CSV table of C-alpha atoms and ligand atoms in Angstrom, one decimal:
chain,number,residue,atom,x,y,z
A,264,MET,CA,9.0,-5.5,21.5
A,265,ILE,CA,8.6,-8.7,23.5
A,266,GLU,CA,6.7,-6.8,26.2
A,267,ILE,CA,3.8,-6.7,23.8
A,268,MET,CA,3.3,-10.5,24.3
A,269,GLN,CA,1.7,-9.8,27.6
A,270,LYS,CA,-0.9,-7.8,25.8
A,271,ASN,CA,-1.8,-10.7,23.7
A,272,LEU,CA,-1.0,-8.8,20.5
A,273,LEU,CA,2.1,-10.8,19.3
A,274,LYS,CA,0.4,-13.7,17.5
A,275,THR,CA,2.3,-16.3,15.5
A,276,GLN,CA,-0.5,-18.7,14.5
A,277,ALA,CA,-2.7,-18.1,11.5
A,278,PHE,CA,-6.3,-16.9,12.2
A,279,VAL,CA,-9.0,-19.0,10.6
A,280,ASP,CA,-12.7,-18.9,11.4
A,281,GLY,CA,-12.1,-17.2,14.7
A,282,GLU,CA,-9.4,-19.7,15.8
A,283,TRP,CA,-5.6,-19.4,16.1
A,284,VAL,CA,-4.2,-22.3,14.2
A,285,ASP,CA,-0.9,-24.0,13.4
A,286,ALA,CA,-0.1,-25.5,10.0
A,287,ASP,CA,-1.5,-29.0,9.8
A,288,ASN,CA,2.1,-30.3,9.2
A,289,GLY,CA,3.5,-28.1,12.0
A,290,LYS,CA,5.6,-26.1,9.6
A,291,THR,CA,6.7,-22.6,10.6
A,292,PHE,CA,8.8,-19.8,9.1
A,293,ASP,CA,11.0,-17.2,10.8
A,294,VAL,CA,10.5,-13.5,10.9
A,295,TYR,CA,13.5,-11.2,11.3
A,296,ASN,CA,14.1,-7.7,12.4
A,297,PRO,CA,15.7,-6.0,9.4
A,298,ALA,CA,17.5,-3.5,11.6
A,299,THR,CA,19.4,-6.1,13.6
A,300,GLY,CA,19.1,-9.3,11.6
A,301,GLU,CA,17.7,-11.0,14.8
A,302,LYS,CA,14.9,-13.5,14.6
A,303,ILE,CA,11.8,-12.1,16.3
A,304,ALA,CA,9.2,-14.8,15.8
A,305,SER,CA,8.3,-18.1,14.0
A,306,CYS,CA,4.9,-18.1,12.3
A,307,ALA,CA,2.6,-20.9,11.1
A,308,ASP,CA,3.4,-21.7,7.5
A,309,LEU,CA,0.1,-22.7,5.9
A,310,SER,CA,-0.4,-24.6,2.7
A,311,ALA,CA,-2.8,-24.0,-0.2
A,312,ASN,CA,-5.1,-26.7,1.2
A,313,GLU,CA,-5.4,-24.7,4.4
A,314,ALA,CA,-6.1,-21.6,2.4
A,315,GLN,CA,-8.9,-23.5,0.7
A,316,HIS,CA,-10.3,-24.5,4.1
A,317,ALA,CA,-10.2,-20.8,5.2
A,318,ILE,CA,-12.0,-19.7,2.0
A,319,GLU,CA,-14.8,-22.3,2.7
A,320,ARG,CA,-15.1,-21.1,6.3
A,321,SER,CA,-15.2,-17.5,5.1
A,322,ASN,CA,-17.9,-18.4,2.7
A,323,ASN,CA,-20.0,-20.0,5.5
A,324,ALA,CA,-19.5,-16.8,7.5
A,325,PHE,CA,-20.6,-14.7,4.5
A,326,VAL,CA,-24.0,-16.3,4.5
A,327,LYS,CA,-24.8,-14.6,7.8
A,328,TRP,CA,-22.6,-11.5,7.6
A,329,ARG,CA,-24.1,-10.4,4.3
A,330,LYS,CA,-27.5,-10.2,6.1
A,331,THR,CA,-26.4,-8.0,8.9
A,332,THR,CA,-27.4,-4.3,8.8
A,333,ALA,CA,-25.0,-1.7,7.7
A,334,LYS,CA,-25.4,0.0,11.0
A,335,HIS,CA,-24.3,-3.2,12.8
A,336,ARG,CA,-21.3,-3.7,10.6
A,337,ALA,CA,-20.4,0.0,11.1
A,338,SER,CA,-20.5,-0.3,14.9
A,339,LEU,CA,-18.2,-3.3,14.8
A,340,LEU,CA,-15.8,-1.5,12.5
A,341,ARG,CA,-15.9,1.5,14.7
A,342,LYS,CA,-15.0,-0.7,17.7
A,343,TRP,CA,-12.1,-2.2,15.7
A,344,TYR,CA,-10.9,1.3,14.9
A,345,GLU,CA,-11.0,2.3,18.5
A,346,LEU,CA,-9.0,-0.8,19.6
A,347,VAL,CA,-6.4,-0.1,16.9
A,348,MET,CA,-5.9,3.4,18.1
A,349,GLU,CA,-5.8,2.4,21.8
A,350,ASN,CA,-3.0,0.0,20.9
A,351,GLN,CA,-1.3,2.3,18.5
A,352,GLU,CA,2.0,2.3,20.3
A,353,ASP,CA,2.2,-1.5,20.6
A,354,LEU,CA,1.2,-2.0,17.0
A,355,ALA,CA,3.9,0.6,15.9
A,356,GLN,CA,6.5,-1.4,17.9
A,357,ILE,CA,5.5,-4.6,16.2
A,358,LEU,CA,5.6,-2.9,12.8
A,359,THR,CA,9.0,-1.4,13.3
A,360,ALA,CA,10.4,-4.6,14.6
A,361,GLU,CA,9.4,-6.6,11.6
A,362,GLN,CA,9.5,-4.0,8.8
A,363,GLY,CA,12.3,-1.6,10.0
A,364,LYS,CA,10.6,1.8,9.4
A,365,ALA,CA,11.3,4.5,12.0
A,366,LEU,CA,8.9,4.4,14.9
A,367,LEU,CA,7.6,7.8,14.1
A,368,GLU,CA,6.5,6.5,10.7
A,369,SER,CA,5.1,3.3,12.2
A,370,ARG,CA,2.9,5.3,14.5
A,371,GLY,CA,1.8,7.3,11.5
A,372,GLU,CA,1.0,4.1,9.6
A,373,ILE,CA,-1.1,2.8,12.4
A,374,ALA,CA,-3.1,6.0,12.5
A,375,TYR,CA,-3.3,6.1,8.7
A,376,GLY,CA,-4.4,2.4,8.6
A,377,ALA,CA,-7.0,3.0,11.3
A,378,SER,CA,-8.4,5.9,9.4
A,379,TYR,CA,-9.6,3.5,6.7
A,380,ILE,CA,-11.5,1.5,9.3
A,381,GLU,CA,-13.1,4.6,10.6
A,382,TRP,CA,-13.9,5.9,7.1
A,383,PHE,CA,-15.5,2.7,6.0
A,384,ALA,CA,-17.4,2.3,9.2
A,385,GLU,CA,-19.0,5.6,8.2
A,386,GLU,CA,-19.3,4.8,4.5
A,387,ALA,CA,-21.0,1.4,5.3
A,388,LYS,CA,-24.2,3.4,6.1
A,389,ARG,CA,-24.0,5.4,2.9
A,390,SER,CA,-24.2,2.7,0.2
A,391,TYR,CA,-27.3,3.7,-1.7
A,392,GLY,CA,-29.2,2.1,-4.6
A,393,ASP,CA,-31.2,4.1,-7.2
A,394,VAL,CA,-34.8,4.5,-8.3
A,395,LEU,CA,-34.6,5.0,-12.1
A,396,PRO,CA,-37.0,6.9,-14.4
A,397,THR,CA,-39.4,4.2,-15.7
A,398,VAL,CA,-39.8,3.4,-19.3
A,399,SER,CA,-43.5,2.5,-19.1
A,400,ASP,CA,-46.2,3.1,-16.6
A,401,ASP,CA,-46.6,-0.6,-15.6
A,402,ARG,CA,-43.0,-0.9,-14.5
A,403,ARG,CA,-40.8,0.5,-11.8
A,404,LEU,CA,-37.0,0.2,-12.1
A,405,LEU,CA,-34.3,0.3,-9.4
A,406,THR,CA,-30.9,-0.8,-8.5
A,407,ILE,CA,-29.6,-2.3,-5.2
A,408,LYS,CA,-26.0,-2.9,-4.1
A,409,GLN,CA,-25.0,-6.2,-2.7
A,410,PRO,CA,-21.7,-7.5,-1.3
A,411,VAL,CA,-19.7,-9.5,-3.9
A,412,GLY,CA,-18.9,-12.4,-1.5
A,413,VAL,CA,-15.6,-13.8,-0.2
A,414,VAL,CA,-12.7,-11.5,-0.9
A,415,SER,CA,-9.1,-12.6,-1.0
A,416,ALA,CA,-6.4,-10.1,-0.3
A,417,ILE,CA,-2.7,-10.4,-0.9
A,418,THR,CA,-0.6,-7.7,0.8
A,419,PRO,CA,3.0,-6.5,0.7
A,420,TRP,CA,5.5,-5.9,3.5
A,421,ASN,CA,6.1,-2.1,3.0
A,422,PHE,CA,2.8,-1.1,4.7
A,423,PRO,CA,1.9,-4.2,6.7
A,424,THR,CA,-1.0,-2.5,8.5
A,425,ALA,CA,-2.4,0.1,6.2
A,426,MET,CA,-2.6,-2.2,3.1
A,427,ILE,CA,-4.7,-4.6,5.1
A,428,THR,CA,-7.1,-2.1,6.6
A,429,ARG,CA,-7.5,-0.4,3.2
A,430,LYS,CA,-8.8,-3.7,1.9
A,431,ALA,CA,-10.5,-5.3,4.8
A,432,SER,CA,-12.5,-2.3,6.0
A,433,PRO,CA,-14.4,-1.7,2.7
A,434,ALA,CA,-14.9,-5.4,2.3
A,435,LEU,CA,-16.4,-5.8,5.7
A,436,ALA,CA,-18.4,-2.5,5.4
A,437,ALA,CA,-19.9,-3.8,2.2
A,438,GLY,CA,-20.9,-7.1,3.8
A,439,CYS,CA,-18.1,-9.2,2.4
A,440,THR,CA,-15.8,-11.6,4.3
A,441,ILE,CA,-12.1,-11.7,3.6
A,442,VAL,CA,-9.1,-14.1,3.6
A,443,ILE,CA,-5.9,-12.2,3.8
A,444,LYS,CA,-2.4,-13.4,3.0
A,445,PRO,CA,0.1,-11.0,4.3
A,446,ALA,CA,3.7,-10.9,3.1
A,447,ALA,CA,5.9,-13.5,4.8
A,448,GLU,CA,8.3,-10.7,5.8
A,449,THR,CA,5.7,-9.0,7.9
A,450,PRO,CA,3.0,-11.3,9.2
A,451,LEU,CA,2.9,-10.0,12.8
A,452,SER,CA,1.1,-6.7,12.1
A,453,ALA,CA,-1.6,-8.6,10.2
A,454,LEU,CA,-2.1,-11.1,13.0
A,455,ALA,CA,-2.2,-8.3,15.6
A,456,LEU,CA,-4.9,-6.6,13.5
A,457,ALA,CA,-6.9,-9.9,13.4
A,458,GLU,CA,-6.6,-10.2,17.2
A,459,LEU,CA,-8.1,-6.7,17.6
A,460,ALA,CA,-10.8,-7.5,15.1
A,461,ARG,CA,-11.7,-10.6,17.2
A,462,GLN,CA,-11.7,-8.4,20.4
A,463,ALA,CA,-14.0,-5.9,18.6
A,464,GLY,CA,-16.5,-8.7,18.1
A,465,ILE,CA,-16.2,-9.2,14.4
A,466,PRO,CA,-17.7,-12.7,13.9
A,467,ASP,CA,-15.7,-15.8,13.3
A,468,GLY,CA,-14.7,-16.4,9.7
A,469,VAL,CA,-15.4,-12.8,8.6
A,470,ILE,CA,-11.6,-12.0,8.8
A,471,ASN,CA,-9.1,-14.7,8.2
A,472,VAL,CA,-5.3,-14.4,8.0
A,473,ILE,CA,-3.3,-17.1,6.3
A,474,THR,CA,0.4,-16.8,7.1
A,475,SER,CA,2.5,-18.6,4.5
A,476,THR,CA,5.8,-18.7,2.6
A,477,ASN,CA,4.0,-20.6,-0.2
A,478,SER,CA,2.9,-17.4,-1.9
A,479,ARG,CA,2.6,-19.1,-5.3
A,480,GLU,CA,0.4,-22.0,-4.2
A,481,VAL,CA,-1.6,-20.0,-1.7
A,482,GLY,CA,-1.9,-17.2,-4.2
A,483,LEU,CA,-3.2,-19.7,-6.9
A,484,GLU,CA,-5.8,-20.9,-4.5
A,485,LEU,CA,-6.9,-17.4,-3.5
A,486,THR,CA,-7.2,-16.3,-7.1
A,487,THR,CA,-8.9,-19.5,-8.6
A,488,ASN,CA,-11.1,-20.9,-5.9
A,489,PRO,CA,-14.7,-20.4,-7.3
A,490,LEU,CA,-16.0,-19.3,-3.8
A,491,VAL,CA,-13.7,-16.2,-4.0
A,492,LYS,CA,-15.6,-13.4,-5.8
A,493,LYS,CA,-13.0,-10.7,-5.7
A,494,VAL,CA,-9.2,-10.5,-5.5
A,495,THR,CA,-7.5,-7.4,-4.1
A,496,PHE,CA,-3.8,-7.1,-4.3
A,497,THR,CA,-1.0,-4.6,-3.5
A,498,GLY,CA,2.4,-5.5,-4.7
A,499,SER,CA,4.7,-5.6,-7.8
A,500,THR,CA,3.4,-5.3,-11.3
A,501,PRO,CA,4.8,-8.7,-12.4
A,502,VAL,CA,3.0,-10.5,-9.6
A,503,GLY,CA,-0.1,-8.5,-10.2
A,504,LYS,CA,-0.1,-9.7,-13.8
A,505,ILE,CA,0.1,-13.3,-12.7
A,506,LEU,CA,-2.8,-12.8,-10.3
A,507,LEU,CA,-4.9,-11.1,-12.9
A,508,THR,CA,-4.3,-14.0,-15.3
A,509,GLN,CA,-5.3,-16.5,-12.6
A,510,ALA,CA,-8.4,-14.6,-11.5
A,511,ALA,CA,-9.5,-14.3,-15.2
A,512,GLN,CA,-10.2,-18.1,-15.2
A,513,THR,CA,-13.3,-17.6,-13.1
A,514,VAL,CA,-13.9,-13.9,-14.0
A,515,LYS,CA,-13.4,-12.5,-10.6
A,516,LYS,CA,-13.6,-8.8,-9.7
A,517,VAL,CA,-10.1,-7.5,-9.2
A,518,SER,CA,-8.4,-4.4,-7.6
A,519,MET,CA,-4.7,-4.1,-8.3
A,520,GLU,CA,-2.3,-1.5,-6.6
A,521,LEU,CA,0.9,-2.2,-8.4
A,522,GLY,CA,4.3,-0.6,-8.9
A,523,GLY,CA,5.0,3.1,-9.5
A,524,ASN,CA,7.7,5.3,-11.1
A,525,ALA,CA,6.7,8.6,-9.6
A,526,PRO,CA,8.2,11.8,-11.1
A,527,VAL,CA,8.7,15.0,-9.2
A,528,LEU,CA,8.7,17.7,-11.7
A,529,VAL,CA,10.4,20.9,-10.4
A,530,PHE,CA,9.7,23.8,-12.7
A,531,GLU,CA,11.8,27.0,-13.0
A,532,ASP,CA,9.4,29.1,-11.0
A,533,ALA,CA,9.1,26.5,-8.1
A,534,ASP,CA,9.7,27.4,-4.5
A,535,LEU,CA,12.9,25.3,-4.3
A,536,GLU,CA,12.9,25.0,-0.6
A,537,GLN,CA,9.3,23.7,-0.7
A,538,ALA,CA,10.2,21.4,-3.6
A,539,ALA,CA,13.3,20.0,-1.9
A,540,ASN,CA,11.2,19.3,1.3
A,541,GLY,CA,8.5,17.6,-0.8
A,542,ALA,CA,11.1,15.5,-2.8
A,543,LEU,CA,12.8,14.6,0.5
A,544,PHE,CA,9.6,13.2,2.0
A,545,ALA,CA,8.5,11.5,-1.2
A,546,LYS,CA,11.9,9.9,-1.7
A,547,PHE,CA,13.0,8.8,1.8
A,548,ARG,CA,9.8,7.9,3.6
A,549,ASN,CA,9.9,4.2,4.5
A,550,CYS,CA,13.6,4.3,3.3
A,551,GLY,CA,12.3,4.7,-0.3
A,552,GLN,CA,10.2,1.5,-0.2
A,553,THR,CA,6.8,3.0,-1.2
A,554,CYS,CA,5.0,2.6,-4.5
A,555,THR,CA,4.4,6.4,-4.4
A,556,CYS,CA,8.0,7.2,-3.6
A,557,ALA,CA,9.7,9.8,-5.9
A,558,ASN,CA,11.6,7.5,-8.3
A,559,ARG,CA,12.7,10.3,-10.6
A,560,ILE,CA,13.3,13.9,-9.6
A,561,ILE,CA,13.2,15.9,-12.8
A,562,VAL,CA,14.4,19.5,-12.4
A,563,HIS,CA,14.5,22.5,-14.9
A,564,GLU,CA,18.0,23.1,-16.0
A,565,ASN,CA,18.0,26.7,-14.8
A,566,VAL,CA,17.4,25.7,-11.2
A,567,TYR,CA,19.1,22.3,-11.3
A,568,ASP,CA,22.3,23.2,-9.4
A,569,GLU,CA,20.6,25.2,-6.8
A,570,PHE,CA,18.0,22.5,-6.2
A,571,VAL,CA,20.7,19.8,-5.9
A,572,ASP,CA,22.5,21.9,-3.2
A,573,ILE,CA,19.4,22.5,-1.2
A,574,PHE,CA,18.2,18.9,-1.5
A,575,THR,CA,21.7,17.5,-0.6
A,576,ALA,CA,21.9,19.5,2.6
A,577,LYS,CA,18.5,18.2,3.6
A,578,VAL,CA,19.4,14.6,2.9
A,579,LYS,CA,22.6,14.9,4.8
A,580,ALA,CA,20.6,16.0,7.9
A,581,LEU,CA,18.5,12.8,7.9
A,582,LYS,CA,19.3,10.4,10.7
A,583,GLN,CA,19.7,6.8,9.8
A,584,GLY,CA,19.7,3.9,12.2
A,585,ASN,CA,17.5,1.4,14.0
A,586,GLY,CA,14.0,2.7,13.8
A,587,VAL,CA,13.3,2.3,17.5
A,588,GLU,CA,16.0,4.8,18.4
A,589,ASP,CA,15.1,8.4,19.2
A,590,GLY,CA,15.3,10.8,16.2
A,591,VAL,CA,15.9,8.1,13.6
A,592,GLU,CA,14.2,9.0,10.3
A,593,ILE,CA,15.5,6.3,8.0
A,594,GLY,CA,15.7,2.6,8.9
A,595,PRO,CA,17.0,-0.4,7.0
A,596,LEU,CA,15.8,-1.9,3.8
A,597,ILE,CA,13.6,-5.0,4.2
A,598,ASN,CA,16.5,-7.5,3.6
A,599,GLU,CA,19.9,-8.1,2.0
A,600,LYS,CA,18.4,-8.8,-1.4
A,601,ALA,CA,16.9,-5.4,-1.4
A,602,VAL,CA,20.3,-3.9,-0.6
A,603,ASN,CA,21.9,-5.7,-3.5
A,604,ASP,CA,19.1,-4.7,-5.9
A,605,VAL,CA,19.3,-1.0,-5.0
A,606,ASN,CA,23.0,-1.1,-5.2
A,607,ALA,CA,22.9,-2.6,-8.7
A,608,LEU,CA,20.6,0.2,-9.9
A,609,MET,CA,23.0,2.8,-8.4
A,610,GLU,CA,26.0,1.3,-10.1
A,611,ASP,CA,24.2,1.0,-13.4
A,612,ALA,CA,23.4,4.8,-13.2
A,613,CYS,CA,27.0,5.6,-12.4
A,614,ASP,CA,28.2,3.3,-15.3
A,615,GLN,CA,26.0,5.5,-17.5
A,616,GLY,CA,27.7,8.7,-16.4
A,617,ALA,CA,25.8,9.7,-13.2
A,618,THR,CA,27.7,11.2,-10.2
A,619,ALA,CA,26.8,9.6,-6.8
A,620,ILE,CA,26.7,11.8,-3.7
A,621,ILE,CA,26.7,9.3,-0.8
A,622,THR,CA,25.4,11.4,2.0
A,623,HIS,CA,25.9,9.0,4.9
A,624,GLN,CA,28.7,6.9,6.2
A,625,LEU,CA,27.1,3.7,7.5
A,626,ASP,CA,27.7,3.1,11.2
A,627,ASP,CA,29.7,-0.1,11.7
A,628,THR,CA,27.6,-1.1,14.7
A,629,LEU,CA,24.5,-1.4,12.4
A,630,LYS,CA,24.1,-5.1,11.6
A,631,GLY,CA,20.9,-5.0,9.6
A,632,SER,CA,20.2,-4.5,5.9
A,633,PHE,CA,21.1,-0.8,5.7
A,634,TYR,CA,21.8,1.2,2.6
A,635,PRO,CA,23.2,4.8,2.8
A,636,PRO,CA,21.0,7.6,1.3
A,637,THR,CA,22.5,8.4,-2.1
A,638,ILE,CA,21.8,11.2,-4.6
A,639,LEU,CA,22.6,10.7,-8.2
A,640,THR,CA,23.1,13.8,-10.4
A,641,ASN,CA,23.3,14.2,-14.2
A,642,VAL,CA,21.6,10.9,-14.7
A,643,SER,CA,20.9,9.6,-18.2
A,644,PRO,CA,17.3,8.6,-19.0
A,645,LYS,CA,18.9,5.4,-20.4
A,646,ALA,CA,19.9,4.4,-16.8
A,647,ARG,CA,17.7,1.7,-15.3
A,648,VAL,CA,16.7,4.1,-12.4
A,649,PHE,CA,14.7,6.0,-15.0
A,650,SER,CA,12.4,3.1,-15.9
A,651,GLU,CA,12.6,0.7,-12.9
A,652,GLU,CA,11.2,1.1,-9.4
A,653,ILE,CA,14.2,1.8,-7.1
A,654,PHE,CA,12.5,0.9,-3.8
A,655,GLY,CA,15.4,2.3,-1.8
A,656,PRO,CA,17.1,5.5,-0.6
A,657,VAL,CA,18.6,6.4,-4.0
A,658,ALA,CA,17.5,9.7,-5.5
A,659,PRO,CA,18.3,10.2,-9.2
A,660,ILE,CA,18.0,13.8,-10.4
A,661,PHE,CA,17.3,14.3,-14.1
A,662,LYS,CA,17.3,17.6,-16.1
A,663,PHE,CA,14.7,19.1,-18.5
A,664,SER,CA,14.6,22.3,-20.4
A,665,SER,CA,11.0,22.9,-21.5
A,666,ASP,CA,7.5,22.0,-20.2
A,667,GLU,CA,7.0,19.7,-23.1
A,668,GLU,CA,10.2,17.8,-22.4
A,669,GLY,CA,9.5,17.6,-18.7
A,670,ILE,CA,6.0,16.2,-19.3
A,671,ALA,CA,7.3,13.7,-21.9
A,672,LEU,CA,10.0,12.5,-19.5
A,673,ALA,CA,7.5,12.1,-16.7
A,674,ASN,CA,5.1,10.1,-18.9
A,675,ASP,CA,7.9,8.0,-20.5
A,676,THR,CA,7.1,4.9,-18.3
A,677,GLU,CA,4.7,2.0,-18.3
A,678,TYR,CA,3.7,3.0,-14.7
A,679,GLY,CA,1.1,5.6,-13.8
A,680,LEU,CA,0.5,5.8,-10.0
A,681,ALA,CA,1.6,9.0,-8.3
A,682,SER,CA,3.2,12.1,-9.7
A,683,TYR,CA,4.2,15.4,-8.2
A,684,ILE,CA,4.8,18.9,-9.6
A,685,TYR,CA,6.3,22.0,-8.2
A,686,THR,CA,5.3,25.3,-9.8
A,687,LYS,CA,3.5,28.5,-8.8
A,688,ASP,CA,2.0,29.1,-12.2
A,689,TYR,CA,-1.7,28.3,-12.3
A,690,THR,CA,-1.9,27.7,-16.0
A,691,ARG,CA,1.0,25.3,-15.8
A,692,ILE,CA,-0.6,23.6,-12.8
A,693,TRP,CA,-3.8,22.8,-14.8
A,694,LYS,CA,-2.1,22.0,-18.1
A,695,VAL,CA,0.6,19.7,-16.6
A,696,SER,CA,-1.9,18.0,-14.3
A,697,GLU,CA,-4.1,17.2,-17.2
A,698,GLU,CA,-1.2,15.9,-19.3
A,699,LEU,CA,0.3,13.6,-16.7
A,700,GLU,CA,-0.7,10.0,-17.3
A,701,TYR,CA,-1.0,9.2,-13.6
A,702,GLY,CA,-3.8,8.3,-11.2
A,703,MET,CA,-2.7,10.9,-8.7
A,704,VAL,CA,-1.0,14.3,-9.0
A,705,GLY,CA,0.5,16.1,-6.0
A,706,ILE,CA,0.7,19.9,-6.7
A,707,ASN,CA,3.3,21.5,-4.5
A,708,GLU,CA,2.7,18.6,-2.1
A,709,THR,CA,4.0,15.1,-1.9
A,710,SER,CA,2.1,13.8,1.2
A,711,ILE,CA,-1.1,13.0,-0.7
A,712,ALA,CA,-2.6,9.7,0.6
A,713,ALA,CA,-5.6,9.8,3.0
A,714,ASP,CA,-8.7,7.8,3.7
A,715,VAL,CA,-10.9,10.3,1.9
A,716,ILE,CA,-9.0,10.2,-1.5
A,717,PRO,CA,-9.3,7.7,-4.3
A,718,PHE,CA,-5.8,6.0,-4.2
A,719,GLY,CA,-4.9,4.2,-7.4
A,720,GLY,CA,-3.0,4.1,-10.6
A,721,VAL,CA,-3.4,4.0,-14.4
A,722,LYS,CA,-1.4,2.1,-17.1
A,723,GLU,CA,0.5,-0.8,-15.5
A,724,SER,CA,0.2,0.6,-12.0
A,725,GLY,CA,-3.1,-1.0,-11.5
A,726,LEU,CA,-6.9,-1.2,-11.6
A,727,GLY,CA,-9.5,0.3,-9.2
A,728,ARG,CA,-9.3,2.9,-6.5
A,729,GLU,CA,-9.0,2.3,-2.7
A,730,GLY,CA,-10.4,4.7,-0.1
A,731,SER,CA,-12.7,7.6,-0.6
A,732,LYS,CA,-16.5,7.6,-1.4
A,733,TYR,CA,-15.6,5.3,-4.4
A,734,GLY,CA,-13.8,2.7,-2.4
A,735,LEU,CA,-16.8,0.7,-1.4
A,736,ASP,CA,-18.0,0.1,-5.0
A,737,ASP,CA,-15.3,-2.4,-5.7
A,738,PHE,CA,-16.7,-4.7,-3.1
A,739,THR,CA,-20.3,-4.5,-4.2
A,740,GLU,CA,-22.3,-5.7,-7.2
A,741,MET,CA,-25.0,-3.5,-8.5
A,742,LYS,CA,-28.2,-5.4,-9.2
A,743,TYR,CA,-31.0,-4.1,-11.4
A,744,LEU,CA,-34.6,-4.8,-10.4
A,745,CYS,CA,-37.4,-4.4,-12.9
A,746,MET,CA,-40.8,-4.5,-11.2
A,747,GLY,CA,-43.5,-5.1,-13.8
A,748,GLY,CA,-47.2,-6.1,-14.1
A,749,MET,CA,-48.4,-3.0,-12.3
B,959,ADP,P1,7.2,-6.8,-3.2
B,959,ADP,O1,8.1,-6.3,-4.3
B,959,ADP,O2,6.5,-5.7,-2.5
B,959,ADP,O3,7.7,-7.9,-2.4
B,959,ADP,P2,5.5,-8.8,-4.5
B,959,ADP,O4,4.6,-8.5,-5.6
B,959,ADP,O5,6.7,-9.7,-4.7
B,959,ADP,O6,6.0,-7.3,-4.1
B,959,ADP,O7,4.8,-9.3,-3.2
B,959,ADP,C1,3.6,-8.7,-2.7
B,959,ADP,C2,2.7,-9.9,-2.2
B,959,ADP,O8,2.5,-10.9,-3.2
B,959,ADP,C3,3.4,-10.6,-1.0
B,959,ADP,O9,2.4,-11.0,-0.1
B,959,ADP,C4,4.0,-11.8,-1.7
B,959,ADP,O10,4.1,-12.9,-0.8
B,959,ADP,C5,2.9,-12.1,-2.7
B,959,ADP,N1,3.4,-12.9,-3.9
B,959,ADP,C6,4.6,-12.9,-4.4
B,959,ADP,N2,4.7,-13.7,-5.5
B,959,ADP,C7,3.4,-14.2,-5.6
B,959,ADP,C8,2.8,-15.2,-6.6
B,959,ADP,N3,3.5,-15.7,-7.6
B,959,ADP,N4,1.5,-15.5,-6.4
B,959,ADP,C9,0.8,-14.9,-5.3
B,959,ADP,N5,1.3,-14.1,-4.4
B,959,ADP,C10,2.6,-13.7,-4.6
């Protein structure tokens, strides 16, 4: 990890207006490796005043950046993309050190995160206005798209790289500037991205990273400062609601990627091997700490036992450990609080009659915040795991007996982000996909995210879509021009 310092990628100061800065009062906070409990860095702990300053500088930068051509912005984004991919291994090492996910997954996240930069470098050049049919011969009507202005982004620790590139790339492509507050658990990936943006030649003030443990005060500034014109957030639904309320005071544009409670519906006719592989990926990636993670595996009663057997064998084969070690597939949870929260959910399900199959014996030499992969069978829909986001390697398996019941169980939640179904019947695929109250449906597939798709949720899972040909629109305002007197 520390070898990365020589490459100048391990940054611990905040990045404001092209400069690496300490907090004015010199305050810092520590970053720990969740796999070992060791401190890996101390970062500048900025205040709301310093966030305000960054917003002002970002607004100054916006005045020039908005006037650049799309082609120019595209070429800078392209350069940033190339630098991220050239440094993929070092960035993956930083990511695993501060977040814990297996190195293989970190490499995947860097490539996935970079794909958004590449995609929006290309989309930058494809943001068109319209010429509208006129309503009278002396007028011509058209629309143009313009960047909204300074964007503030608040990002989580579970995807410390991809959640930043998914927001910063469309913002920059559209001609906006951005002030990013990464999660205090994982600031190093954000700062490394900022360094690469600097090396790519992205002008001072266009990207700023405010590292801070004062999430409330800094969050308040980022959502209420009148210079900020758009707030984009990925994180929990309760925090999203606070930010929405705050942003409403100055009627800012908002994008919210909030919590999920993804069902995996396994129908009687499903290929159970394929379904078990899909559920395994959807449940255990990032140690279960993904908003699209399978939260409820809901299996038809006629194939329930067989599915549980196949799934259990696959879970047992997963290797848990420090993510930097060869072959490790599941790392630790982000911290001890997460371990306690996941355990409380597991115990509650057992209190309500579920049976726990603890597939792994934790290795005594592991000192970090590890939790053993656990399968829960015969779980009651009254258990908290049915309605709450687990965010850990606990896989509850529920039962259903008819399509109507399966769909009703899947929809019985305030969340609506990702859902997955396993069936070979085309009629069922269409009907169930249409009935599911979710922003995304994986059909015989659980690896569904990509730069080209509109990622996002309905109900209390959020507002707006990230990525895809629609992803730029959230960072632009459409302006109508009426040319008269002809
Ligand atoms: P998670 O469960 O992923 O930690 P959170 O919603 O708590 O989700 O955190 C996501 C991001 O929101 C992090 O950057 C965190 O620091 C920030 N955050 C948490 N609470 C607040 C708040 N009250 N105001 C602004 N930002 C916050």
